[in-house]
mmCIF file of C-alpha atoms and ligand atoms in Angstrom:
data_model
loop_
_atom_site.group_PDB
_atom_site.id
_atom_site.type_symbol
_atom_site.label_atom_id
_atom_site.label_comp_id
_atom_site.label_asym_id
_atom_site.label_seq_id
_atom_site.Cartn_x
_atom_site.Cartn_y
_atom_site.Cartn_z
ATOM 1 C CA GLY A 163 75.815 108.689 153.213
ATOM 2 C CA ARG A 164 76.591 105.511 155.353
ATOM 3 C CA ARG A 165 73.818 103.617 156.838
ATOM 4 C CA ARG A 166 73.656 103.593 160.636
ATOM 5 C CA PRO A 167 71.794 100.716 161.942
ATOM 6 C CA GLU A 168 71.618 101.829 165.586
ATOM 7 C CA TYR A 169 70.312 105.253 164.508
ATOM 8 C CA GLU A 170 67.730 103.535 162.265
ATOM 9 C CA ARG A 171 66.702 101.367 165.320
ATOM 10 C CA MET A 172 66.331 104.465 167.511
ATOM 11 C CA LEU A 173 64.056 106.010 164.879
ATOM 12 C CA SER A 174 61.880 102.886 164.689
ATOM 13 C CA ASP A 175 61.670 102.846 168.567
ATOM 14 C CA LEU A 176 60.698 106.522 168.553
ATOM 15 C CA GLY A 177 58.090 105.738 165.996
ATOM 16 C CA ALA A 178 56.779 102.782 168.080
ATOM 17 C CA GLY A 179 56.578 104.911 171.128
ATOM 18 C CA ARG A 180 59.173 102.840 172.953
ATOM 19 C CA VAL A 181 61.267 105.985 174.090
ATOM 20 C CA ASP A 182 60.261 109.233 175.332
ATOM 21 C CA GLY A 183 63.494 111.087 175.174
ATOM 22 C CA VAL A 184 66.877 110.980 173.369
ATOM 23 C CA ILE A 185 70.291 111.871 174.728
ATOM 24 C CA VAL A 186 73.068 112.635 172.330
ATOM 25 C CA TYR A 187 76.639 113.917 172.791
ATOM 26 C CA HIS A 188 76.259 116.533 170.264
ATOM 27 C CA LEU A 189 73.640 117.274 167.565
ATOM 28 C CA ASP A 190 76.091 116.893 164.655
ATOM 29 C CA ARG A 191 76.669 113.228 165.936
ATOM 30 C CA LEU A 192 72.959 112.629 165.320
ATOM 31 C CA HIS A 193 72.491 114.263 161.828
ATOM 32 C CA ARG A 194 74.997 114.987 159.059
ATOM 33 C CA ARG A 195 72.326 116.348 156.763
ATOM 34 C CA PRO A 196 69.373 118.693 157.185
ATOM 35 C CA ARG A 197 66.865 116.322 155.597
ATOM 36 C CA GLU A 198 67.716 113.523 158.282
ATOM 37 C CA LEU A 199 67.054 116.298 161.063
ATOM 38 C CA GLU A 200 63.663 117.036 159.489
ATOM 39 C CA ASP A 201 62.791 113.308 159.392
ATOM 40 C CA PHE A 202 63.962 113.176 163.063
ATOM 41 C CA LEU A 203 61.739 116.065 164.013
ATOM 42 C CA ASP A 204 58.724 114.612 162.339
ATOM 43 C CA GLN A 205 59.262 111.294 164.071
ATOM 44 C CA CYS A 206 59.564 112.930 167.455
ATOM 45 C CA ALA A 207 56.398 115.026 166.854
ATOM 46 C CA ARG A 208 54.444 111.884 165.848
ATOM 47 C CA ALA A 209 55.632 109.997 168.825
ATOM 48 C CA GLY A 210 55.202 112.886 171.138
ATOM 49 C CA VAL A 211 58.870 112.932 172.174
ATOM 50 C CA ARG A 212 59.675 116.403 173.536
ATOM 51 C CA ASP A 213 63.017 116.184 175.256
ATOM 52 C CA MET A 214 66.426 115.983 173.736
ATOM 53 C CA ALA A 215 69.553 116.517 175.732
ATOM 54 C CA CYS A 216 72.978 116.994 174.530
ATOM 55 C CA VAL A 217 76.305 118.728 175.992
ATOM 56 C CA THR A 218 75.366 122.038 174.803
ATOM 57 C CA GLY A 219 72.106 121.929 176.694
ATOM 58 C CA GLU A 220 68.587 120.640 176.452
ATOM 59 C CA ILE A 221 66.190 121.150 173.633
ATOM 60 C CA ASP A 222 62.539 121.181 173.891
ATOM 61 C CA LEU A 223 61.539 119.734 170.393
ATOM 62 C CA ALA A 224 57.979 120.504 170.969
ATOM 63 C CA THR A 225 58.487 124.285 170.748
ATOM 64 C CA HIS A 226 59.222 126.304 167.560
ATOM 65 C CA ASP A 227 62.171 127.809 169.402
ATOM 66 C CA GLY A 228 63.550 124.282 170.238
ATOM 67 C CA GLN A 229 63.123 123.007 166.646
ATOM 68 C CA PHE A 230 64.694 126.213 165.374
ATOM 69 C CA HIS A 231 67.684 125.682 167.639
ATOM 70 C CA ALA A 232 68.038 122.082 166.442
ATOM 71 C CA ARG A 233 67.946 123.293 162.851
ATOM 72 C CA ILE A 234 70.630 125.855 163.384
ATOM 73 C CA LEU A 235 72.779 123.240 165.051
ATOM 74 C CA GLY A 236 72.216 121.009 162.156
ATOM 75 C CA ALA A 237 73.093 123.621 159.554
ATOM 76 C CA VAL A 238 76.446 124.523 161.510
ATOM 77 C CA SER A 239 77.512 120.839 161.626
ATOM 78 C CA ARG A 240 76.708 120.491 157.877
ATOM 79 C CA LYS A 241 78.950 123.430 157.190
ATOM 80 C CA GLU A 242 81.721 121.970 159.336
ATOM 81 C CA SER A 243 81.499 118.740 157.530
ATOM 82 C CA ASP A 244 81.547 120.449 154.137
ATOM 83 C CA ASP A 245 84.623 122.657 155.206
ATOM 84 C CA LYS A 246 86.491 119.370 156.432
ATOM 85 C CA SER A 247 85.785 117.572 153.076
ATOM 86 C CA ARG A 248 86.982 120.791 151.239
ATOM 87 C CA ARG A 249 90.159 120.944 153.407
ATOM 88 C CA ILE A 250 90.959 117.362 152.501
ATOM 89 C CA SER A 251 90.544 117.809 148.815
ATOM 90 C CA ARG A 252 92.515 120.960 148.937
ATOM 91 C CA LYS A 253 95.163 119.036 150.706
ATOM 92 C CA HIS A 254 95.232 116.446 147.855
ATOM 93 C CA LEU A 255 95.533 119.169 145.305
ATOM 94 C CA GLU A 256 98.422 120.741 147.159
ATOM 95 C CA ILE A 257 100.154 117.427 147.356
ATOM 96 C CA ALA A 258 99.564 116.903 143.628
ATOM 97 C CA ARG A 259 100.767 120.462 142.694
ATOM 98 C CA ALA A 260 103.951 119.860 144.609
ATOM 99 C CA GLY A 261 104.535 116.603 142.855
ATOM 100 C CA ARG A 262 104.632 114.718 146.124
ATOM 101 C CA VAL A 263 103.484 111.126 146.815
ATOM 102 C CA SER A 264 100.015 110.817 148.140
ATOM 103 C CA GLY A 265 99.316 107.726 150.173
ATOM 104 C CA GLY A 266 96.388 105.441 150.528
ATOM 105 C CA GLY A 267 95.101 102.437 148.537
ATOM 106 C CA ALA A 268 97.164 99.563 146.771
ATOM 107 C CA ARG A 269 100.467 100.443 145.190
ATOM 108 C CA ALA A 270 100.497 101.459 141.483
ATOM 109 C CA TYR A 271 101.786 98.886 138.968
ATOM 110 C CA GLY A 272 105.313 99.661 137.972
ATOM 111 C CA TYR A 273 106.360 101.162 141.359
ATOM 112 C CA ALA A 274 107.170 99.629 144.843
ATOM 113 C CA GLU A 275 105.107 100.366 148.094
ATOM 114 C CA ASP A 276 107.139 103.629 148.548
ATOM 115 C CA ARG A 277 105.502 104.829 145.302
ATOM 116 C CA VAL A 278 108.684 106.074 143.998
ATOM 117 C CA THR A 279 111.150 103.076 143.464
ATOM 118 C CA ILE A 280 110.530 101.498 139.959
ATOM 119 C CA VAL A 281 109.889 97.700 139.845
ATOM 120 C CA ARG A 282 112.040 96.731 136.867
ATOM 121 C CA GLU A 283 110.015 93.708 135.538
ATOM 122 C CA GLU A 284 106.829 95.704 135.791
ATOM 123 C CA ALA A 285 108.386 98.652 134.173
ATOM 124 C CA ALA A 286 109.475 96.612 131.184
ATOM 125 C CA VAL A 287 105.678 95.384 130.919
ATOM 126 C CA ILE A 288 104.510 98.926 130.964
ATOM 127 C CA ARG A 289 106.967 99.904 128.157
ATOM 128 C CA GLU A 290 105.703 96.962 126.177
ATOM 129 C CA MET A 291 102.100 97.771 126.608
ATOM 130 C CA ALA A 292 102.672 101.421 125.520
ATOM 131 C CA GLN A 293 104.706 100.491 122.513
ATOM 132 C CA ARG A 294 102.164 97.884 121.350
ATOM 133 C CA ILE A 295 99.123 100.235 121.862
ATOM 134 C CA LEU A 296 100.909 103.132 120.132
ATOM 135 C CA ALA A 297 101.531 100.764 117.145
ATOM 136 C CA GLY A 298 97.737 100.170 116.965
ATOM 137 C CA ASP A 299 97.403 96.934 118.983
ATOM 138 C CA SER A 300 94.067 96.539 120.866
ATOM 139 C CA LEU A 301 93.882 96.750 124.673
ATOM 140 C CA ARG A 302 92.001 93.424 124.798
ATOM 141 C CA SER A 303 94.766 91.601 122.698
ATOM 142 C CA VAL A 304 97.431 93.084 125.028
ATOM 143 C CA ALA A 305 95.490 91.819 128.148
ATOM 144 C CA THR A 306 94.984 88.458 126.635
ATOM 145 C CA ASP A 307 98.672 88.122 125.803
ATOM 146 C CA LEU A 308 99.928 89.117 129.344
ATOM 147 C CA ASN A 309 97.476 86.621 130.910
ATOM 148 C CA ALA A 310 98.774 83.857 128.479
ATOM 149 C CA ARG A 311 102.285 84.591 129.493
ATOM 150 C CA GLY A 312 101.382 84.475 133.229
ATOM 151 C CA VAL A 313 102.488 88.191 133.937
ATOM 152 C CA PRO A 314 101.047 88.909 137.423
ATOM 153 C CA THR A 315 98.946 92.062 138.205
ATOM 154 C CA VAL A 316 99.122 94.051 141.517
ATOM 155 C CA SER A 317 95.913 92.507 142.848
ATOM 156 C CA GLY A 318 96.771 88.989 141.596
ATOM 157 C CA ARG A 319 93.678 88.973 139.371
ATOM 158 C CA GLU A 320 93.531 88.800 135.649
ATOM 159 C CA TRP A 321 94.654 91.407 133.181
ATOM 160 C CA LYS A 322 91.606 93.235 131.641
ATOM 161 C CA SER A 323 91.322 95.872 128.938
ATOM 162 C CA HIS A 324 90.222 98.460 131.415
ATOM 163 C CA VAL A 325 93.242 97.685 133.680
ATOM 164 C CA VAL A 326 95.616 98.101 130.792
ATOM 165 C CA ARG A 327 93.912 101.207 129.852
ATOM 166 C CA LYS A 328 93.929 102.858 133.280
ATOM 167 C CA ILE A 329 97.684 102.129 133.604
ATOM 168 C CA LEU A 330 98.494 103.463 130.261
ATOM 169 C CA LEU A 331 96.349 106.682 130.814
ATOM 170 C CA SER A 332 97.989 107.554 134.123
ATOM 171 C CA GLY A 333 100.450 110.461 134.199
ATOM 172 C CA ARG A 334 102.373 108.629 137.050
ATOM 173 C CA ILE A 335 104.111 106.262 134.490
ATOM 174 C CA SER A 336 105.867 109.186 132.817
ATOM 175 C CA GLY A 337 106.792 110.734 136.154
ATOM 176 C CA GLN A 338 104.092 113.398 135.951
ATOM 177 C CA ARG A 339 101.738 114.481 138.804
ATOM 178 C CA GLU A 340 97.976 114.686 137.999
ATOM 179 C CA HIS A 341 94.836 115.738 139.938
ATOM 180 C CA HIS A 342 91.525 114.518 138.638
ATOM 181 C CA GLY A 343 93.074 113.312 135.500
ATOM 182 C CA GLU A 344 94.741 116.535 134.603
ATOM 183 C CA ILE A 345 98.482 116.545 134.326
ATOM 184 C CA LEU A 346 100.010 119.335 136.475
ATOM 185 C CA GLY A 347 103.626 118.848 135.900
ATOM 186 C CA LYS A 348 106.828 116.891 136.876
ATOM 187 C CA ALA A 349 106.583 114.604 139.841
ATOM 188 C CA VAL A 350 109.255 113.556 142.515
ATOM 189 C CA TRP A 351 109.175 109.942 141.277
ATOM 190 C CA PRO A 352 110.904 108.780 138.095
ATOM 191 C CA GLY A 353 109.003 108.017 134.864
ATOM 192 C CA ILE A 354 108.902 104.712 133.102
ATOM 193 C CA ILE A 355 107.859 106.070 129.681
ATOM 194 C CA ARG A 356 108.276 109.608 128.197
ATOM 195 C CA PRO A 357 105.807 112.388 128.837
ATOM 196 C CA ARG A 358 105.220 112.522 125.162
ATOM 197 C CA GLN A 359 104.252 109.081 125.125
ATOM 198 C CA THR A 360 101.689 109.632 127.691
ATOM 199 C CA LEU A 361 100.240 112.501 125.613
ATOM 200 C CA ARG A 362 99.974 110.307 122.559
ATOM 201 C CA LEU A 363 98.425 107.401 124.679
ATOM 202 C CA ARG A 364 95.826 109.790 126.093
ATOM 203 C CA ALA A 365 95.102 111.238 122.665
ATOM 204 C CA LEU A 366 94.656 107.558 121.426
ATOM 205 C CA LEU A 367 92.802 105.914 124.265
ATOM 206 C CA GLY A 368 90.745 108.981 124.966
ATOM 207 C CA ASP A 369 89.542 108.966 121.370
ATOM 208 C CA PRO A 370 85.749 108.578 121.520
ATOM 209 C CA GLU A 371 85.673 106.838 118.196
ATOM 210 C CA ARG A 372 87.792 104.076 119.678
ATOM 211 C CA ARG A 373 85.520 103.527 122.811
ATOM 212 C CA THR A 374 82.252 103.109 120.780
ATOM 213 C CA LYS A 375 83.789 100.899 118.102
ATOM 214 C CA ARG A 376 82.035 97.560 118.922
ATOM 215 C CA VAL A 377 82.563 95.889 115.493
ATOM 216 C CA PRO A 378 84.492 92.620 116.109
ATOM 217 C CA ARG A 379 88.090 92.757 114.989
ATOM 218 C CA ARG A 380 87.525 89.999 112.388
ATOM 219 C CA TYR A 381 86.950 92.767 109.815
ATOM 220 C CA LEU A 382 90.008 94.444 108.499
ATOM 221 C CA LEU A 383 88.249 97.286 106.923
ATOM 222 C CA SER A 384 85.640 98.200 109.601
ATOM 223 C CA SER A 385 84.981 101.906 109.399
ATOM 224 C CA LEU A 386 87.108 102.303 106.199
ATOM 225 C CA LEU A 387 84.511 101.590 103.506
ATOM 226 C CA ARG A 388 81.861 104.120 102.305
ATOM 227 C CA CYS A 389 78.769 103.491 100.260
ATOM 228 C CA HIS A 390 79.058 105.221 96.703
ATOM 229 C CA ALA A 391 75.271 105.859 96.822
ATOM 230 C CA CYS A 392 74.675 107.584 100.167
ATOM 231 C CA GLY A 393 78.096 108.031 101.606
ATOM 232 C CA HIS A 394 77.649 106.150 104.857
ATOM 233 C CA THR A 395 80.184 103.819 106.296
ATOM 234 C CA LEU A 396 79.504 100.131 105.492
ATOM 235 C CA ALA A 397 78.870 97.947 108.585
ATOM 236 C CA ALA A 398 80.516 94.606 108.904
ATOM 237 C CA ARG A 399 78.022 91.656 108.828
ATOM 238 C CA PRO A 400 78.281 87.864 108.632
ATOM 239 C CA ILE A 401 75.621 86.199 106.530
ATOM 240 C CA ASP A 402 73.967 82.860 107.135
ATOM 241 C CA ASP A 403 76.515 80.806 105.282
ATOM 242 C CA GLY A 404 79.182 82.242 107.536
ATOM 243 C CA ARG A 405 80.741 84.333 104.815
ATOM 244 C CA ARG A 406 81.608 87.910 106.079
ATOM 245 C CA ARG A 407 80.489 90.894 104.115
ATOM 246 C CA TYR A 408 80.299 94.645 104.509
ATOM 247 C CA VAL A 409 76.897 96.221 103.885
ATOM 248 C CA CYS A 410 75.331 99.670 103.719
ATOM 249 C CA ALA A 411 73.017 98.984 106.582
ATOM 250 C CA LYS A 412 69.427 100.065 106.403
ATOM 251 C CA ALA A 413 67.464 99.409 109.650
ATOM 252 C CA PRO A 414 65.803 101.602 112.367
ATOM 253 C CA GLY A 415 68.446 103.930 113.826
ATOM 254 C CA LEU A 416 70.939 103.224 110.935
ATOM 255 C CA PRO A 417 71.258 105.785 108.247
ATOM 256 C CA GLY A 418 72.407 103.668 105.378
ATOM 257 C CA CYS A 419 70.530 103.220 102.137
ATOM 258 C CA GLY A 420 70.648 99.441 102.080
ATOM 259 C CA GLY A 421 71.796 99.429 98.436
ATOM 260 C CA THR A 422 75.366 98.423 98.619
ATOM 261 C CA PHE A 423 77.100 95.257 99.913
ATOM 262 C CA VAL A 424 80.340 93.556 99.063
ATOM 263 C CA MET A 425 81.849 90.175 100.106
ATOM 264 C CA ALA A 426 84.571 90.744 102.757
ATOM 265 C CA GLU A 427 87.372 88.346 101.721
ATOM 266 C CA GLU A 428 87.495 89.699 98.279
ATOM 267 C CA ILE A 429 87.547 93.305 98.928
ATOM 268 C CA GLU A 430 90.059 92.692 101.824
ATOM 269 C CA GLY A 431 92.188 90.732 99.573
ATOM 270 C CA HIS A 432 92.215 93.350 96.961
ATOM 271 C CA ILE A 433 92.919 96.404 99.328
ATOM 272 C CA ILE A 434 95.630 94.450 101.130
ATOM 273 C CA GLU A 435 97.361 93.968 97.679
ATOM 274 C CA GLU A 436 96.993 97.620 96.912
ATOM 275 C CA VAL A 437 98.352 98.730 100.399
ATOM 276 C CA LEU A 438 101.375 96.458 100.212
ATOM 277 C CA GLY A 439 102.096 97.488 96.690
ATOM 278 C CA ARG A 440 102.191 101.101 97.785
ATOM 279 C CA LEU A 441 104.123 100.383 100.934
ATOM 280 C CA SER A 442 106.879 98.535 98.798
ATOM 281 C CA SER A 443 107.320 101.318 96.284
ATOM 282 C CA PRO A 444 110.531 103.320 96.781
ATOM 283 C CA ARG A 445 108.452 106.599 96.221
ATOM 284 C CA PHE A 446 106.327 105.633 99.136
ATOM 285 C CA GLU A 447 109.242 104.924 101.505
ATOM 286 C CA ALA A 448 110.790 108.158 100.678
ATOM 287 C CA ALA A 449 107.317 110.053 101.187
ATOM 288 C CA ALA A 450 106.923 108.017 104.400
ATOM 289 C CA GLY A 451 110.243 109.129 105.632
ATOM 290 C CA ARG A 452 109.498 112.786 105.004
ATOM 291 C CA ARG A 453 106.257 112.299 106.822
ATOM 292 C CA VAL A 454 107.946 110.826 109.822
ATOM 293 C CA GLY A 455 110.051 113.933 110.003
ATOM 294 C CA GLN A 456 107.259 116.241 109.505
ATOM 295 C CA ASP A 457 105.080 114.444 112.093
ATOM 296 C CA ASP A 458 107.733 114.545 114.683
ATOM 297 C CA ALA A 459 108.001 118.331 114.225
ATOM 298 C CA ARG A 460 104.265 118.711 114.457
ATOM 299 C CA ALA A 461 103.961 116.467 117.508
ATOM 300 C CA ALA A 462 106.565 118.574 119.342
ATOM 301 C CA GLU A 463 104.543 121.605 118.441
ATOM 302 C CA ALA A 464 101.373 120.022 119.530
ATOM 303 C CA GLN A 465 102.960 118.999 122.749
ATOM 304 C CA ARG A 466 104.115 122.496 123.337
ATOM 305 C CA LEU A 467 100.556 123.701 122.921
ATOM 306 C CA VAL A 468 99.114 121.091 125.307
ATOM 307 C CA ASP A 469 101.696 121.954 127.945
ATOM 308 C CA GLU A 470 100.898 125.639 127.651
ATOM 309 C CA ALA A 471 97.197 125.098 127.712
ATOM 310 C CA HIS A 472 97.530 123.092 130.885
ATOM 311 C CA THR A 473 99.501 125.880 132.490
ATOM 312 C CA ARG A 474 96.815 128.313 131.367
ATOM 313 C CA LEU A 475 93.980 126.139 132.817
ATOM 314 C CA GLU A 476 95.779 125.835 136.080
ATOM 315 C CA GLU A 477 96.112 129.565 136.301
ATOM 316 C CA LEU A 478 92.496 130.122 135.479
ATOM 317 C CA ALA A 479 91.443 127.546 138.213
ATOM 318 C CA GLU A 480 93.458 129.442 140.684
ATOM 319 C CA VAL A 481 92.031 132.791 139.707
ATOM 320 C CA TYR A 482 88.504 131.299 139.980
ATOM 321 C CA GLY A 483 89.534 129.578 143.269
ATOM 322 C CA ARG A 484 90.400 132.788 144.721
ATOM 323 C CA GLY A 485 86.971 134.135 143.768
ATOM 324 C CA GLU A 486 88.526 136.796 141.292
ATOM 325 C CA ILE A 487 86.232 135.688 138.493
ATOM 326 C CA THR A 488 82.742 134.238 138.390
ATOM 327 C CA LEU A 489 81.892 130.709 137.485
ATOM 328 C CA ARG A 490 80.743 131.849 133.984
ATOM 329 C CA GLU A 491 83.746 133.997 133.273
ATOM 330 C CA TRP A 492 85.839 130.908 134.195
ATOM 331 C CA GLN A 493 83.995 128.582 131.929
ATOM 332 C CA ALA A 494 84.168 131.198 129.105
ATOM 333 C CA ALA A 495 87.768 131.460 129.600
ATOM 334 C CA ARG A 496 88.465 127.747 129.640
ATOM 335 C CA LEU A 497 86.599 127.121 126.387
ATOM 336 C CA PRO A 498 89.280 128.323 123.843
ATOM 337 C CA VAL A 499 91.935 126.744 125.813
ATOM 338 C CA THR A 500 90.275 123.246 125.891
ATOM 339 C CA GLN A 501 89.562 123.746 122.112
ATOM 340 C CA ARG A 502 93.337 124.257 121.490
ATOM 341 C CA VAL A 503 94.060 121.009 123.470
ATOM 342 C CA GLU A 504 91.556 119.139 121.247
ATOM 343 C CA LYS A 505 93.085 120.370 118.138
ATOM 344 C CA ALA A 506 96.574 119.353 119.368
ATOM 345 C CA GLN A 507 95.307 115.945 120.317
ATOM 346 C CA VAL A 508 94.126 115.434 116.621
ATOM 347 C CA VAL A 509 97.768 115.968 115.519
ATOM 348 C CA LEU A 510 99.184 113.569 118.165
ATOM 349 C CA ARG A 511 96.698 111.055 117.156
ATOM 350 C CA ARG A 512 97.773 111.330 113.494
ATOM 351 C CA GLN A 513 101.349 110.550 114.693
ATOM 352 C CA THR A 514 100.170 107.145 115.827
ATOM 353 C CA GLN A 515 99.538 106.253 112.173
ATOM 354 C CA THR A 516 103.102 106.983 111.451
ATOM 355 C CA THR A 517 104.036 104.585 114.241
ATOM 356 C CA ALA A 518 101.701 101.882 112.901
ATOM 357 C CA LEU A 519 103.911 101.859 109.661
ATOM 358 C CA GLU A 520 107.207 101.510 111.449
ATOM 359 C CA ALA A 521 106.104 97.783 112.079
ATOM 360 C CA VAL A 522 106.363 97.057 108.275
ATOM 361 C CA LEU A 523 108.619 99.593 106.786
ATOM 362 C CA GLY A 524 112.191 98.743 106.624
ATOM 363 C CA GLN A 525 111.804 95.192 108.110
ATOM 364 C CA PRO A 526 114.441 92.632 106.920
ATOM 365 C CA GLY A 527 111.755 90.116 105.524
ATOM 366 C CA GLY A 528 110.232 92.571 103.544
ATOM 367 C CA VAL A 529 106.908 94.456 103.855
ATOM 368 C CA ASP A 530 104.608 91.518 102.842
ATOM 369 C CA ALA A 531 106.032 89.120 105.417
ATOM 370 C CA ALA A 532 105.945 91.753 108.178
ATOM 371 C CA PHE A 533 102.407 92.667 107.440
ATOM 372 C CA GLY A 534 101.324 89.085 107.411
ATOM 373 C CA ALA A 535 102.758 88.504 110.823
ATOM 374 C CA LEU A 536 100.813 91.254 112.434
ATOM 375 C CA PRO A 537 97.586 90.656 114.625
ATOM 376 C CA LEU A 538 94.530 92.023 112.965
ATOM 377 C CA ALA A 539 94.249 95.284 114.998
ATOM 378 C CA ARG A 540 97.644 96.179 113.846
ATOM 379 C CA LYS A 541 97.064 95.275 110.190
ATOM 380 C CA GLN A 542 94.035 97.561 110.479
ATOM 381 C CA ALA A 543 96.177 100.378 111.734
ATOM 382 C CA VAL A 544 98.633 99.808 108.812
ATOM 383 C CA VAL A 545 95.878 100.050 106.341
ATOM 384 C CA ALA A 546 94.285 103.090 108.064
ATOM 385 C CA ALA A 547 97.661 104.918 107.966
ATOM 386 C CA VAL A 548 97.950 104.561 104.205
ATOM 387 C CA MET A 549 94.233 104.826 103.149
ATOM 388 C CA ASP A 550 91.731 107.265 104.513
ATOM 389 C CA HIS A 551 88.735 105.169 103.238
ATOM 390 C CA ALA A 552 87.558 103.499 100.112
ATOM 391 C CA GLU A 553 84.411 104.148 98.290
ATOM 392 C CA VAL A 554 82.494 100.934 97.194
ATOM 393 C CA GLY A 555 80.614 101.398 93.887
ATOM 394 C CA PRO A 556 77.546 99.468 92.563
ATOM 395 C CA ALA A 557 77.916 95.717 91.663
ATOM 396 C CA VAL A 558 77.915 95.062 88.007
ATOM 397 C CA ARG A 559 74.960 92.844 87.122
ATOM 398 C CA GLY A 560 75.583 89.231 86.054
ATOM 399 C CA LEU A 561 79.292 89.415 87.036
ATOM 400 C CA ASN A 562 80.131 86.635 89.257
ATOM 401 C CA ARG A 563 83.692 87.426 90.377
ATOM 402 C CA PHE A 564 84.703 90.406 92.375
ATOM 403 C CA ASP A 565 85.274 93.604 90.215
ATOM 404 C CA PRO A 566 88.225 95.601 91.481
ATOM 405 C CA SER A 567 87.058 98.697 89.582
ATOM 406 C CA ARG A 568 84.175 98.928 92.261
ATOM 407 C CA VAL A 569 86.649 99.970 94.739
ATOM 408 C CA ARG A 570 87.882 103.689 94.806
ATOM 409 C CA PRO A 571 90.523 104.013 97.727
ATOM 410 C CA ALA A 572 91.295 107.506 99.010
ATOM 411 C CA TRP A 573 95.022 107.361 99.757
ATOM 412 C CA ARG A 574 96.669 109.447 102.462
ATOM 413 C CA THR A 575 100.008 109.732 100.463
HETATM 414 ZN ZN1 ZN B 729 74.137 103.447 100.922
#
């Protein structure tokens, strides 16, 4: 735990033989952990200190009985301290369950000091952040933009990706109470966004694929191209002359075959043209419209499953907490429930793809202009919503210009 300089000074005085007895109010003031007590006893034995006095009586540390007594007192104080921290965390859980406000720390962005009243300007920023992330924008671009506009944070420091992420993942902003990250239900404070949006944000921002994606956003087709020969995803790489390309990377730790590469600008131009062509066709607009309806129905069903699963997990935790089932039984019972949650989250993530398309479909300036005006991350989201991936075939020997027949897109619709 915490460093205690006075205590350390006492130990070193003991070691140096400068003291020949110790007086404490109670043993639990001296040691919080059994290991500390053992160190103390060693030190006393080495220094020849025998006497320790406390309000419960004197202990002769030189005898086995005395040491035993000190150990018992230590174990009792350890248990009391454990009980206390257990009581405190149980209290927090009760507060969270009841949907009440728990105090401490800085106020949350979007809410005043009372943690219930909405701060209007901040609520508008939260809605904007949520909407942009759900449409495929990146955390970094949202943070950069807020800094450029001079929008203040709670601490007065700069916006950072992880700050935006933390706000958007919290159940608080949709008026939900949570405990250790799990949403328990409705809270007493009003929401700024809808609970369904929180679910989708959690599905999206909790996506491990998104966290490990370290490829710079200069590459529209990152993770969307596959090698025809080995099936692995092409990696984005610049070459010495500064031109970007996608390669089947063969290196220690990389699974590729090293046999395929394609110049980035050429294939990106080609795929954008294909994607926009598809998006402009009346057939696609009709299909996309149908899909929006289906996705809404599926998302509603997914949300119902997630809600149900959370209730079930809460019940299981209570049963386990009361000692009615063992740890192993609890874990076994949890497994199928968490698996259902994961499945439902896949559905919610897919709905994000539909949201990405709303930025380009039905815009007054037309699909091409709307697409051209989007930041790269959102362009990427639009392409990924239409195309699952594209296979890149072998280059034709002696052919200088880009050959579109090398690319075989797998369309989603
Ligand atoms: Zn390959």
